[in-house]
Amino acid sequence: MNAIEVKNLTKRFGDLTAVNHISFEVKKGEIFGFLGPNGAGKTTTIRMLTGLTEPSEGTARIMGHDIQKEPFRAKECFGIVPEVSNVYDDFSAWNNLMFAGELYGISRTRRTLKAEALLDKFGLSNFKKKKANGFSKGMKRKLTIAMALINEPDILFLDEPTSGLDVQSAAILRETLRELNENGTAIFLTTHNIEEANIMCDRVAIIVSGKIVAIDSPERLKRIIQVTQSVVVAFDSNPISLYDALVRIPRVSHVSREGDKCRLYTDDPSAVLSSVFEYARTNNLKLLTMNTLGPCLEDVFLRLVESGKQSFEANKR
Amino acid sequence: MKSESPYRLFRELMRAWAIAKKDFRLYYLTPGVIMFGILFPVFLFISFAVGRDLSSMELIPGLMAITIFFSASSTGPMAVPSERKSKTYDRLITAPLSPFSILLGETLGGFVFGGIIASVPLVIGIVWYGIEITNPIALILGIGLTSFCFSAMGIMFAAMPTENPGDVMMVLNFIRLPLLFVSGIFIPIKAMGDYSFVTVLSPLTYPVDILRYAIGGGNYYGLAWDAAGLLIYTCLFFACGFLLHERTRKRA
C-alpha cells in the first residue's frame, strides 16, 4: 500500500481547470516534492488531498482511505503544515499544542508528554507559556509543524514549508524534516524552490498549468537534458589564446567565462576532460580547478515549464 | 495507522467540545462580542422599556430573551470569519472530525455563552425586582433551547464566505433588529390584533413567551408550542447552516 494514491484528480473553478487529471503515488517513507511555478495547482492539490476542498473529478487515497468516502480515517493518518502558519495567536504555544491534541482525540496524559517532547525538539520550551502573537515567523512555523506532529502522523503535508524563512531557519526545518522521514514519516511537500526539491526529495513531480509534466527522482529528471552538462576549468594564468583554444576542443558546443573560470558546454564531459588535460600539459599551464557539472534541476524545471505552458496554450487554442 | 472504533460518536462529541472550549477562551470576551452581544441589546432594551408601563413580569423575560438572542447569535459570526482570516478554520476541517461536529462545536460554545449571559438579567430580576421563578423546568428549558437556537442561527450566518466578522454582523443585524418588534417584547402579542400571526414566524417569540411562563407571567402559546417552535427553528438553523458551510467549503 502506498502512502498516497491519486487518480485523475481534477479541480475546476468555473471555466478554469486549476488541476487537470493528475495521477501519482507517494510511497511510504518517501519525501515527495510537488514542484511548480506560482498558480500551477500545487496548493489546490494539497487542499484536495487533505479534504479542505472537494475534487471535481478523481480520487485520492491516504494510507488506503479515500479522502472523500472515509475522511475520518484518512485525516487521522496525516498532519498538515499550510503555507501560512495557522496557530492561534492568542493561545500560548502549550495551549496550541493541547488543542491540536484534543482535535485528534489524544488523551491528556499522552498529549502532555508529546507536547513537552515537541516543544523541546523545536526549541520552544522556553516559550511554552508565551502567547504565539509574540512569536517570530520561524517560531510560528516550528509551532505549526509541532502541532501537525502531535498525532504522530504517517504522512506530513507541507505547503511551501520554508517560504519566508531566513536561511538558518530553513536549514533547521529541512534537517527536522529529514529526521522525521528517517523515522518513517512520508513527506509530501509543495515548493517552487528548485534547490529545496533537489536536496530534500526522493522524487519530484513537476506541475505546470494544472498538469503533471514529469515525475521522477531529481537526478533522473536532470538526465532529460543531458546536453547541458559542462566542465568548469581554471588555470594559473589565462593566455590571450585560451578562449579560442577551448572553443576548438572537440565536442565542446560553446564556452562561457565565469569570473576567472571558463565553462565548457558538452554532451561528453569525459572526452573534454582529456582534451583539457592535454591542452594544459602542452601549454605548460597549471590546472587550479576542474569540475564537471550536470544539468541542474532548475534547467529541467525551466524547460518543462516552458514546454508545459506551450502545450497548455496550444490546447486552449 | 489508527483503527476505527465503535466509539466514534463519543470521540466526535469530545472533539466538538474541544472546539467549544477554544471558542469560549478566544473569542467570547472580545470587544466585538461584548459590544454586539451584550451592551447593544441591553441599551436597546432600556431605550425602549424606560418610561413605558411594563411590569417586571414582562420586562425581565424580554430582557433575558434579547440578551440571549444577541449574545448567542454573535459568537459564531465572530469566531468563524476570524478563524478563516487566520487560516485556523482549515485546521478544524483537516482534523479527523465531521463537518457536523465542527458546527456542533461552534454552536455549543455559543450555547454555553448565551446561557451564562442569560443569568445576568435573571439575577437582576430576582434581586432588584423580586421576581420569582414559578417553573424552574420551563426556565432551564427556555434558556437552554433559546441559547442553542440562536447560537445555531449565528453559525448559519457565519457561513457567509468572508474573513471579516463585521460583514456577517451587518447582515445579521439586518435580520435581528426587526425581529425585536414582532416577537411580543415591546408590543404584547394580544395587542397586535390581526397582525399577531407574524409573531409565529419570529424565532424570538418563543423564548419571550416561555420565559414569561417560567416566572409566573401569562404566556400566549403555551409551554409545548414554545418548546416545539424553538426546536423547529434550532433544527432549521442548524440544517441550513450545515448546508451553507458545506457549500462554502466546496467552493473554496
XYZ file of N, CA and C in Angstrom, chain B residues 13-169:
471
model
N -17.959 13.943 19.661
C -18.543 14.876 20.637
C -17.451 15.528 21.488
N -16.463 14.740 21.879
C -15.362 15.276 22.687
C -14.579 16.319 21.900
N -14.394 16.040 20.599
C -13.638 16.991 19.765
C -14.458 18.255 19.528
N -15.789 18.068 19.377
C -16.665 19.235 19.218
C -16.601 20.091 20.488
N -16.554 19.443 21.628
C -16.470 20.154 22.897
C -15.145 20.914 23.011
N -14.084 20.316 22.459
C -12.773 20.995 22.448
C -12.866 22.292 21.636
N -13.608 22.261 20.537
C -13.791 23.472 19.715
C -14.576 24.517 20.507
N -15.610 24.061 21.204
C -16.427 24.981 22.006
C -15.577 25.671 23.078
N -14.732 24.893 23.741
C -13.873 25.457 24.795
C -12.902 26.474 24.214
N -12.364 26.101 23.057
C -11.408 27.001 22.384
C -12.077 28.324 22.027
N -13.274 28.251 21.449
C -14.004 29.472 21.074
C -14.274 30.334 22.300
N -14.679 29.657 23.348
C -15.011 30.366 24.575
C -13.808 31.162 25.085
N -12.649 30.534 25.038
C -11.448 31.180 25.567
C -10.908 32.265 24.641
N -11.143 32.082 23.347
C -10.519 33.004 22.392
C -11.399 34.171 21.964
N -12.685 33.928 21.802
C -13.499 34.932 21.112
C -14.592 35.597 21.935
N -15.051 34.957 23.007
C -16.299 35.428 23.590
C -16.185 36.650 24.466
N -15.019 36.928 24.959
C -14.884 38.148 25.744
C -14.101 39.192 24.956
N -14.287 39.156 23.637
C -13.629 40.144 22.777
C -14.544 41.363 22.651
N -13.983 42.519 22.308
C -14.807 43.741 22.220
C -16.009 43.574 21.286
N -15.837 42.868 20.171
C -16.930 42.699 19.212
C -18.130 41.996 19.824
N -17.870 40.924 20.552
C -18.970 40.157 21.159
C -19.596 40.936 22.308
N -18.752 41.591 23.114
C -19.291 42.374 24.243
C -20.176 43.510 23.723
N -19.719 44.141 22.637
C -20.464 45.276 22.077
C -21.779 44.805 21.445
N -21.644 43.870 20.461
C -22.834 43.449 19.717
C -23.692 42.440 20.480
N -23.072 41.723 21.379
C -23.793 40.641 22.044
C -24.369 41.004 23.394
N -23.766 41.985 24.070
C -24.242 42.291 25.419
C -24.694 43.753 25.548
N -23.769 44.691 25.321
C -24.100 46.104 25.563
C -25.211 46.604 24.638
N -25.070 46.260 23.345
C -26.035 46.742 22.360
C -27.474 46.320 22.709
N -27.747 45.035 22.979
C -29.128 44.657 23.297
C -29.625 45.243 24.611
N -28.706 45.355 25.596
C -29.140 45.886 26.899
C -29.577 47.338 26.741
N -28.743 48.137 26.086
C -29.087 49.560 25.923
C -30.295 49.739 25.000
N -30.381 48.867 24.009
C -31.537 48.931 23.113
C -32.817 48.665 23.895
N -32.721 47.666 24.762
C -33.884 47.301 25.551
C -34.273 48.443 26.496
N -33.250 48.990 27.167
C -33.527 50.079 28.128
C -34.172 51.258 27.407
N -33.650 51.595 26.220
C -34.186 52.758 25.498
C -35.650 52.564 25.120
N -36.064 51.333 24.896
C -37.463 51.087 24.548
C -38.344 50.874 25.785
N -37.731 50.354 26.837
C -38.537 49.988 28.009
C -38.761 51.144 28.970
N -37.778 52.064 29.073
C -37.885 53.162 30.045
C -39.073 54.061 29.691
N -39.847 54.363 30.714
C -40.980 55.263 30.504
C -42.237 54.552 30.036
N -42.123 53.273 29.783
C -43.315 52.536 29.350
C -43.866 51.754 30.543
N -45.121 51.493 30.491
C -45.766 50.849 31.630
C -45.620 49.322 31.513
N -44.378 48.850 31.752
C -44.125 47.400 31.664
C -43.874 46.853 33.055
N -44.520 45.735 33.382
C -44.288 45.118 34.690
C -43.002 44.301 34.610
N -42.476 43.971 35.798
C -41.251 43.162 35.826
C -41.484 41.792 35.183
N -42.718 41.298 35.248
C -43.067 40.010 34.619
C -42.861 40.066 33.093
N -43.066 41.276 32.548
C -42.870 41.427 31.104
C -41.445 41.875 30.786
N -40.921 42.717 31.670
C -39.609 43.321 31.435
C -38.469 42.294 31.461
N -38.389 41.534 32.518
C -37.243 40.634 32.709
C -37.197 39.509 31.654
N -38.298 38.819 31.368
C -38.218 37.798 30.306
C -37.811 38.400 28.962
N -38.292 39.621 28.675
C -37.926 40.284 27.419
C -36.442 40.577 27.377
N -35.938 41.114 28.505
C -34.501 41.426 28.567
C -33.666 40.159 28.458
N -34.106 39.099 29.128
C -33.376 37.822 29.057
C -33.364 37.292 27.627
N -34.520 37.328 26.996
C -34.609 36.794 25.628
C -33.709 37.582 24.671
N -33.725 38.911 24.832
C -32.903 39.748 23.939
C -31.407 39.506 24.172
N -31.002 39.414 25.438
C -29.564 39.217 25.695
C -29.105 37.850 25.190
N -29.939 36.838 25.376
C -29.537 35.515 24.837
C -29.516 35.591 23.307
N -30.540 36.210 22.746
C -30.666 36.323 21.296
C -29.409 36.963 20.691
N -29.008 38.104 21.274
C -27.855 38.810 20.698
C -26.528 38.136 21.050
N -26.381 37.685 22.292
C -25.080 37.122 22.678
C -24.830 35.784 21.988
N -25.798 34.878 22.027
C -25.578 33.549 21.433
C -25.408 33.637 19.924
N -26.146 34.560 19.282
C -26.041 34.631 17.820
C -24.833 35.449 17.371
N -24.133 36.106 18.306
C -22.951 36.893 17.921
C -21.663 36.072 17.943
N -21.682 34.955 18.645
C -20.422 34.227 18.835
C -19.916 33.579 17.550
N -20.797 32.908 16.830
C -20.388 32.267 15.567
C -19.876 33.269 14.553
N -20.618 34.361 14.324
C -20.147 35.363 13.365
C -18.835 36.022 13.771
N -18.495 35.937 15.052
C -17.213 36.482 15.490
C -16.111 35.434 15.284
N -16.401 34.198 15.680
C -15.365 33.160 15.674
C -15.028 32.651 14.267
N -16.046 32.320 13.489
C -15.782 31.633 12.207
C -15.022 32.521 11.205
N -15.487 33.762 10.928
C -14.706 34.577 9.990
C -13.296 34.886 10.514
N -13.172 35.072 11.836
C -11.834 35.324 12.398
C -10.927 34.130 12.144
N -11.488 32.937 12.276
C -10.676 31.729 12.043
C -10.355 31.554 10.560
N -11.285 31.996 9.720
C -10.986 31.940 8.273
C -9.809 32.854 7.963
N -9.833 34.022 8.587
C -8.781 35.013 8.323
C -7.418 34.478 8.771
N -7.367 33.872 9.939
C -6.086 33.364 10.445
C -5.779 31.961 9.914
N -6.644 31.447 9.064
C -6.488 30.103 8.459
C -6.567 28.979 9.489
N -6.982 29.293 10.707
C -7.104 28.233 11.712
C -8.374 27.396 11.479
N -9.318 27.956 10.712
C -10.523 27.158 10.400
C -10.129 25.935 9.560
N -9.092 26.109 8.722
C -8.588 24.973 7.934
C -8.107 23.845 8.852
N -7.565 24.251 9.989
C -7.086 23.254 10.958
C -8.242 22.363 11.428
N -9.404 22.974 11.624
C -10.573 22.206 12.062
C -11.050 21.278 10.941
N -11.040 21.800 9.705
C -11.540 20.992 8.579
C -10.630 19.795 8.309
N -9.321 19.981 8.499
C -8.410 18.869 8.210
C -8.258 17.904 9.392
N -8.861 18.237 10.512
C -8.798 17.333 11.667
C -9.823 16.205 11.488
N -9.572 15.070 12.146
C -10.499 13.948 11.977
C -11.806 14.140 12.751
N -12.619 15.022 12.259
C -13.985 15.156 12.781
C -14.867 15.673 11.648
N -16.118 15.298 11.713
C -17.016 15.597 10.595
C -17.394 17.078 10.576
N -17.821 17.581 9.402
C -18.291 18.967 9.342
C -19.419 19.216 10.344
N -20.241 18.209 10.567
C -21.331 18.321 11.536
C -20.758 18.611 12.931
N -19.710 17.884 13.292
C -19.120 18.074 14.627
C -18.469 19.439 14.770
N -17.878 19.932 13.664
C -17.264 21.266 13.730
C -18.355 22.298 14.050
N -19.474 22.203 13.322
C -20.559 23.151 13.556
C -21.181 22.961 14.929
N -21.268 21.715 15.355
C -21.803 21.447 16.688
C -20.906 22.107 17.747
N -19.590 21.965 17.564
C -18.645 22.583 18.496
C -18.802 24.087 18.534
N -18.885 24.694 17.335
C -19.048 26.149 17.276
C -20.372 26.561 17.931
N -21.417 25.746 17.722
C -22.732 26.068 18.283
C -22.737 25.883 19.802
N -22.068 24.843 20.279
C -22.025 24.584 21.725
C -21.405 25.750 22.486
N -20.381 26.346 21.875
C -19.731 27.497 22.520
C -20.728 28.620 22.745
N -21.488 28.935 21.692
C -22.490 29.999 21.784
C -23.594 29.652 22.759
N -23.924 28.389 22.800
C -24.965 27.890 23.700
C -24.577 28.141 25.167
N -23.336 27.777 25.497
C -22.859 27.972 26.876
C -22.776 29.466 27.198
N -22.238 30.215 26.236
C -22.074 31.653 26.443
C -23.436 32.329 26.652
N -24.396 32.009 25.783
C -25.747 32.585 25.890
C -26.380 32.246 27.225
N -26.185 31.007 27.666
C -26.753 30.565 28.935
C -26.185 31.343 30.107
N -24.869 31.573 30.061
C -24.233 32.323 31.158
C -24.713 33.776 31.153
N -24.746 34.351 29.958
C -25.165 35.761 29.854
C -26.620 35.933 30.346
N -27.453 34.912 30.094
C -28.868 34.990 30.499
C -29.023 35.118 32.006
N -28.021 34.629 32.734
C -28.136 34.665 34.189
C -28.038 36.094 34.728
N -27.420 36.990 33.957
C -27.251 38.376 34.435
C -28.610 39.072 34.600
N -29.451 39.151 33.532
C -30.768 39.781 33.743
C -31.641 38.992 34.712
N -31.418 37.683 34.781
C -32.209 36.874 35.706
C -31.892 37.266 37.159
N -30.599 37.381 37.449
C -30.190 37.772 38.808
C -30.692 39.183 39.111
N -30.591 40.084 38.115
C -31.102 41.459 38.305
C -32.599 41.395 38.638
N -33.297 40.562 37.879
C -34.742 40.426 38.089
C -35.068 39.914 39.475
N -34.307 38.935 39.933
C -34.583 38.344 41.254
C -34.221 39.323 42.366
N -33.022 39.890 42.269
C -32.522 40.760 43.343
C -33.215 42.129 43.322
N -33.330 42.717 42.159
C -33.810 44.095 42.059
C -35.346 44.173 42.038
N -35.916 43.328 41.205
C -37.373 43.416 41.031
C -38.146 42.380 41.852
N -37.426 41.484 42.471
C -38.057 40.480 43.319
C -38.945 39.487 42.584
N -38.592 39.176 41.347
C -39.385 38.187 40.605
C -39.155 36.796 41.175
N -40.113 35.937 40.973
C -39.984 34.562 41.457
C -40.046 33.600 40.296
N -39.227 32.563 40.411
C -39.253 31.537 39.360
C -40.338 30.538 39.745
N -41.393 30.525 38.990
C -42.507 29.631 39.336
C -42.382 28.278 38.656
N -41.647 28.229 37.549
C -41.476 26.956 36.855
C -40.014 26.795 36.409
N -39.182 26.238 37.314
C -37.740 26.130 37.007
C -37.465 25.312 35.742
N -38.293 24.289 35.512
C -38.065 23.448 34.318
C -38.253 24.276 33.039
N -39.308 25.090 33.048
C -39.556 25.953 31.883
C -38.419 26.951 31.718
N -37.886 27.434 32.854
C -36.779 28.393 32.786
C -35.534 27.756 32.165
N -35.188 26.569 32.673
C -33.993 25.878 32.164
C -34.190 25.509 30.691
N -35.378 24.986 30.410
C -35.689 24.609 29.019
C -35.641 25.842 28.109
N -36.212 26.924 28.601
C -36.249 28.158 27.807
C -34.865 28.695 27.537
N -34.055 28.808 28.584
C -32.696 29.350 28.407
C -31.870 28.419 27.510
N -31.964 27.109 27.786
C -31.177 26.128 27.018
C -31.537 26.128 25.549
N -32.820 25.983 25.270
C -33.252 25.925 23.867
C -32.986 27.239 23.137
N -33.226 28.341 23.848
C -33.012 29.652 23.217
C -31.538 29.856 22.880
N -30.660 29.534 23.821
C -29.221 29.698 23.578
C -28.781 28.852 22.396
N -29.231 27.594 22.367
C -28.808 26.699 21.285
C -29.369 27.174 19.949
N -30.636 27.567 19.963
C -31.300 28.000 18.731
C -30.584 29.208 18.129
N -30.298 30.225 18.956
C -29.704 31.440 18.397
C -28.213 31.291 18.134
N -27.579 30.387 18.866
C -26.184 30.088 18.535
C -26.134 29.447 17.143
N -27.081 28.521 16.882
C -27.160 27.880 15.553
C -27.484 28.907 14.467
N -28.294 29.901 14.834
C -28.627 30.963 13.880
C -27.354 31.748 13.498
N -26.563 32.083 14.513
C -25.309 32.809 14.259
C -24.367 32.001 13.387
N -24.288 30.701 13.665
C -23.406 29.821 12.877
C -23.895 29.761 11.428
N -25.205 29.767 11.251
C -25.757 29.743 9.887
C -25.299 30.990 9.117
N -25.393 32.146 9.752
C -24.971 33.379 9.071
C -23.450 33.396 8.858
N -22.724 32.731 9.759
C -21.259 32.709 9.640
C -20.783 31.909 8.433
N -21.701 31.248 7.746
C -21.324 30.518 6.521
C -20.990 31.473 5.376
N -21.363 32.754 5.550
C -21.004 33.750 4.526
C -19.509 33.672 4.255
N -19.120 33.541 2.986
C -17.686 33.369 2.696
C -16.899 34.668 2.860
N -16.724 35.078 4.088
C -15.964 36.304 4.363
C -14.999 36.057 5.505
N -13.951 36.873 5.538
C -12.980 36.764 6.637
C -13.153 37.920 7.626
N -14.203 38.710 7.410
C -14.415 39.873 8.260
C -15.689 39.700 9.104
N -15.554 39.576 10.432
C -16.743 39.388 11.267
C -17.781 40.498 11.077
N -17.318 41.715 10.802
C -18.222 42.848 10.622
C -19.210 42.623 9.477
N -18.764 41.951 8.421
C -19.648 41.682 7.274
C -20.845 40.838 7.714
N -20.562 39.824 8.532
C -21.628 38.924 8.992
C -22.542 39.655 9.974
N -21.924 40.420 10.887
C -22.712 41.162 11.891
C -23.688 42.116 11.218
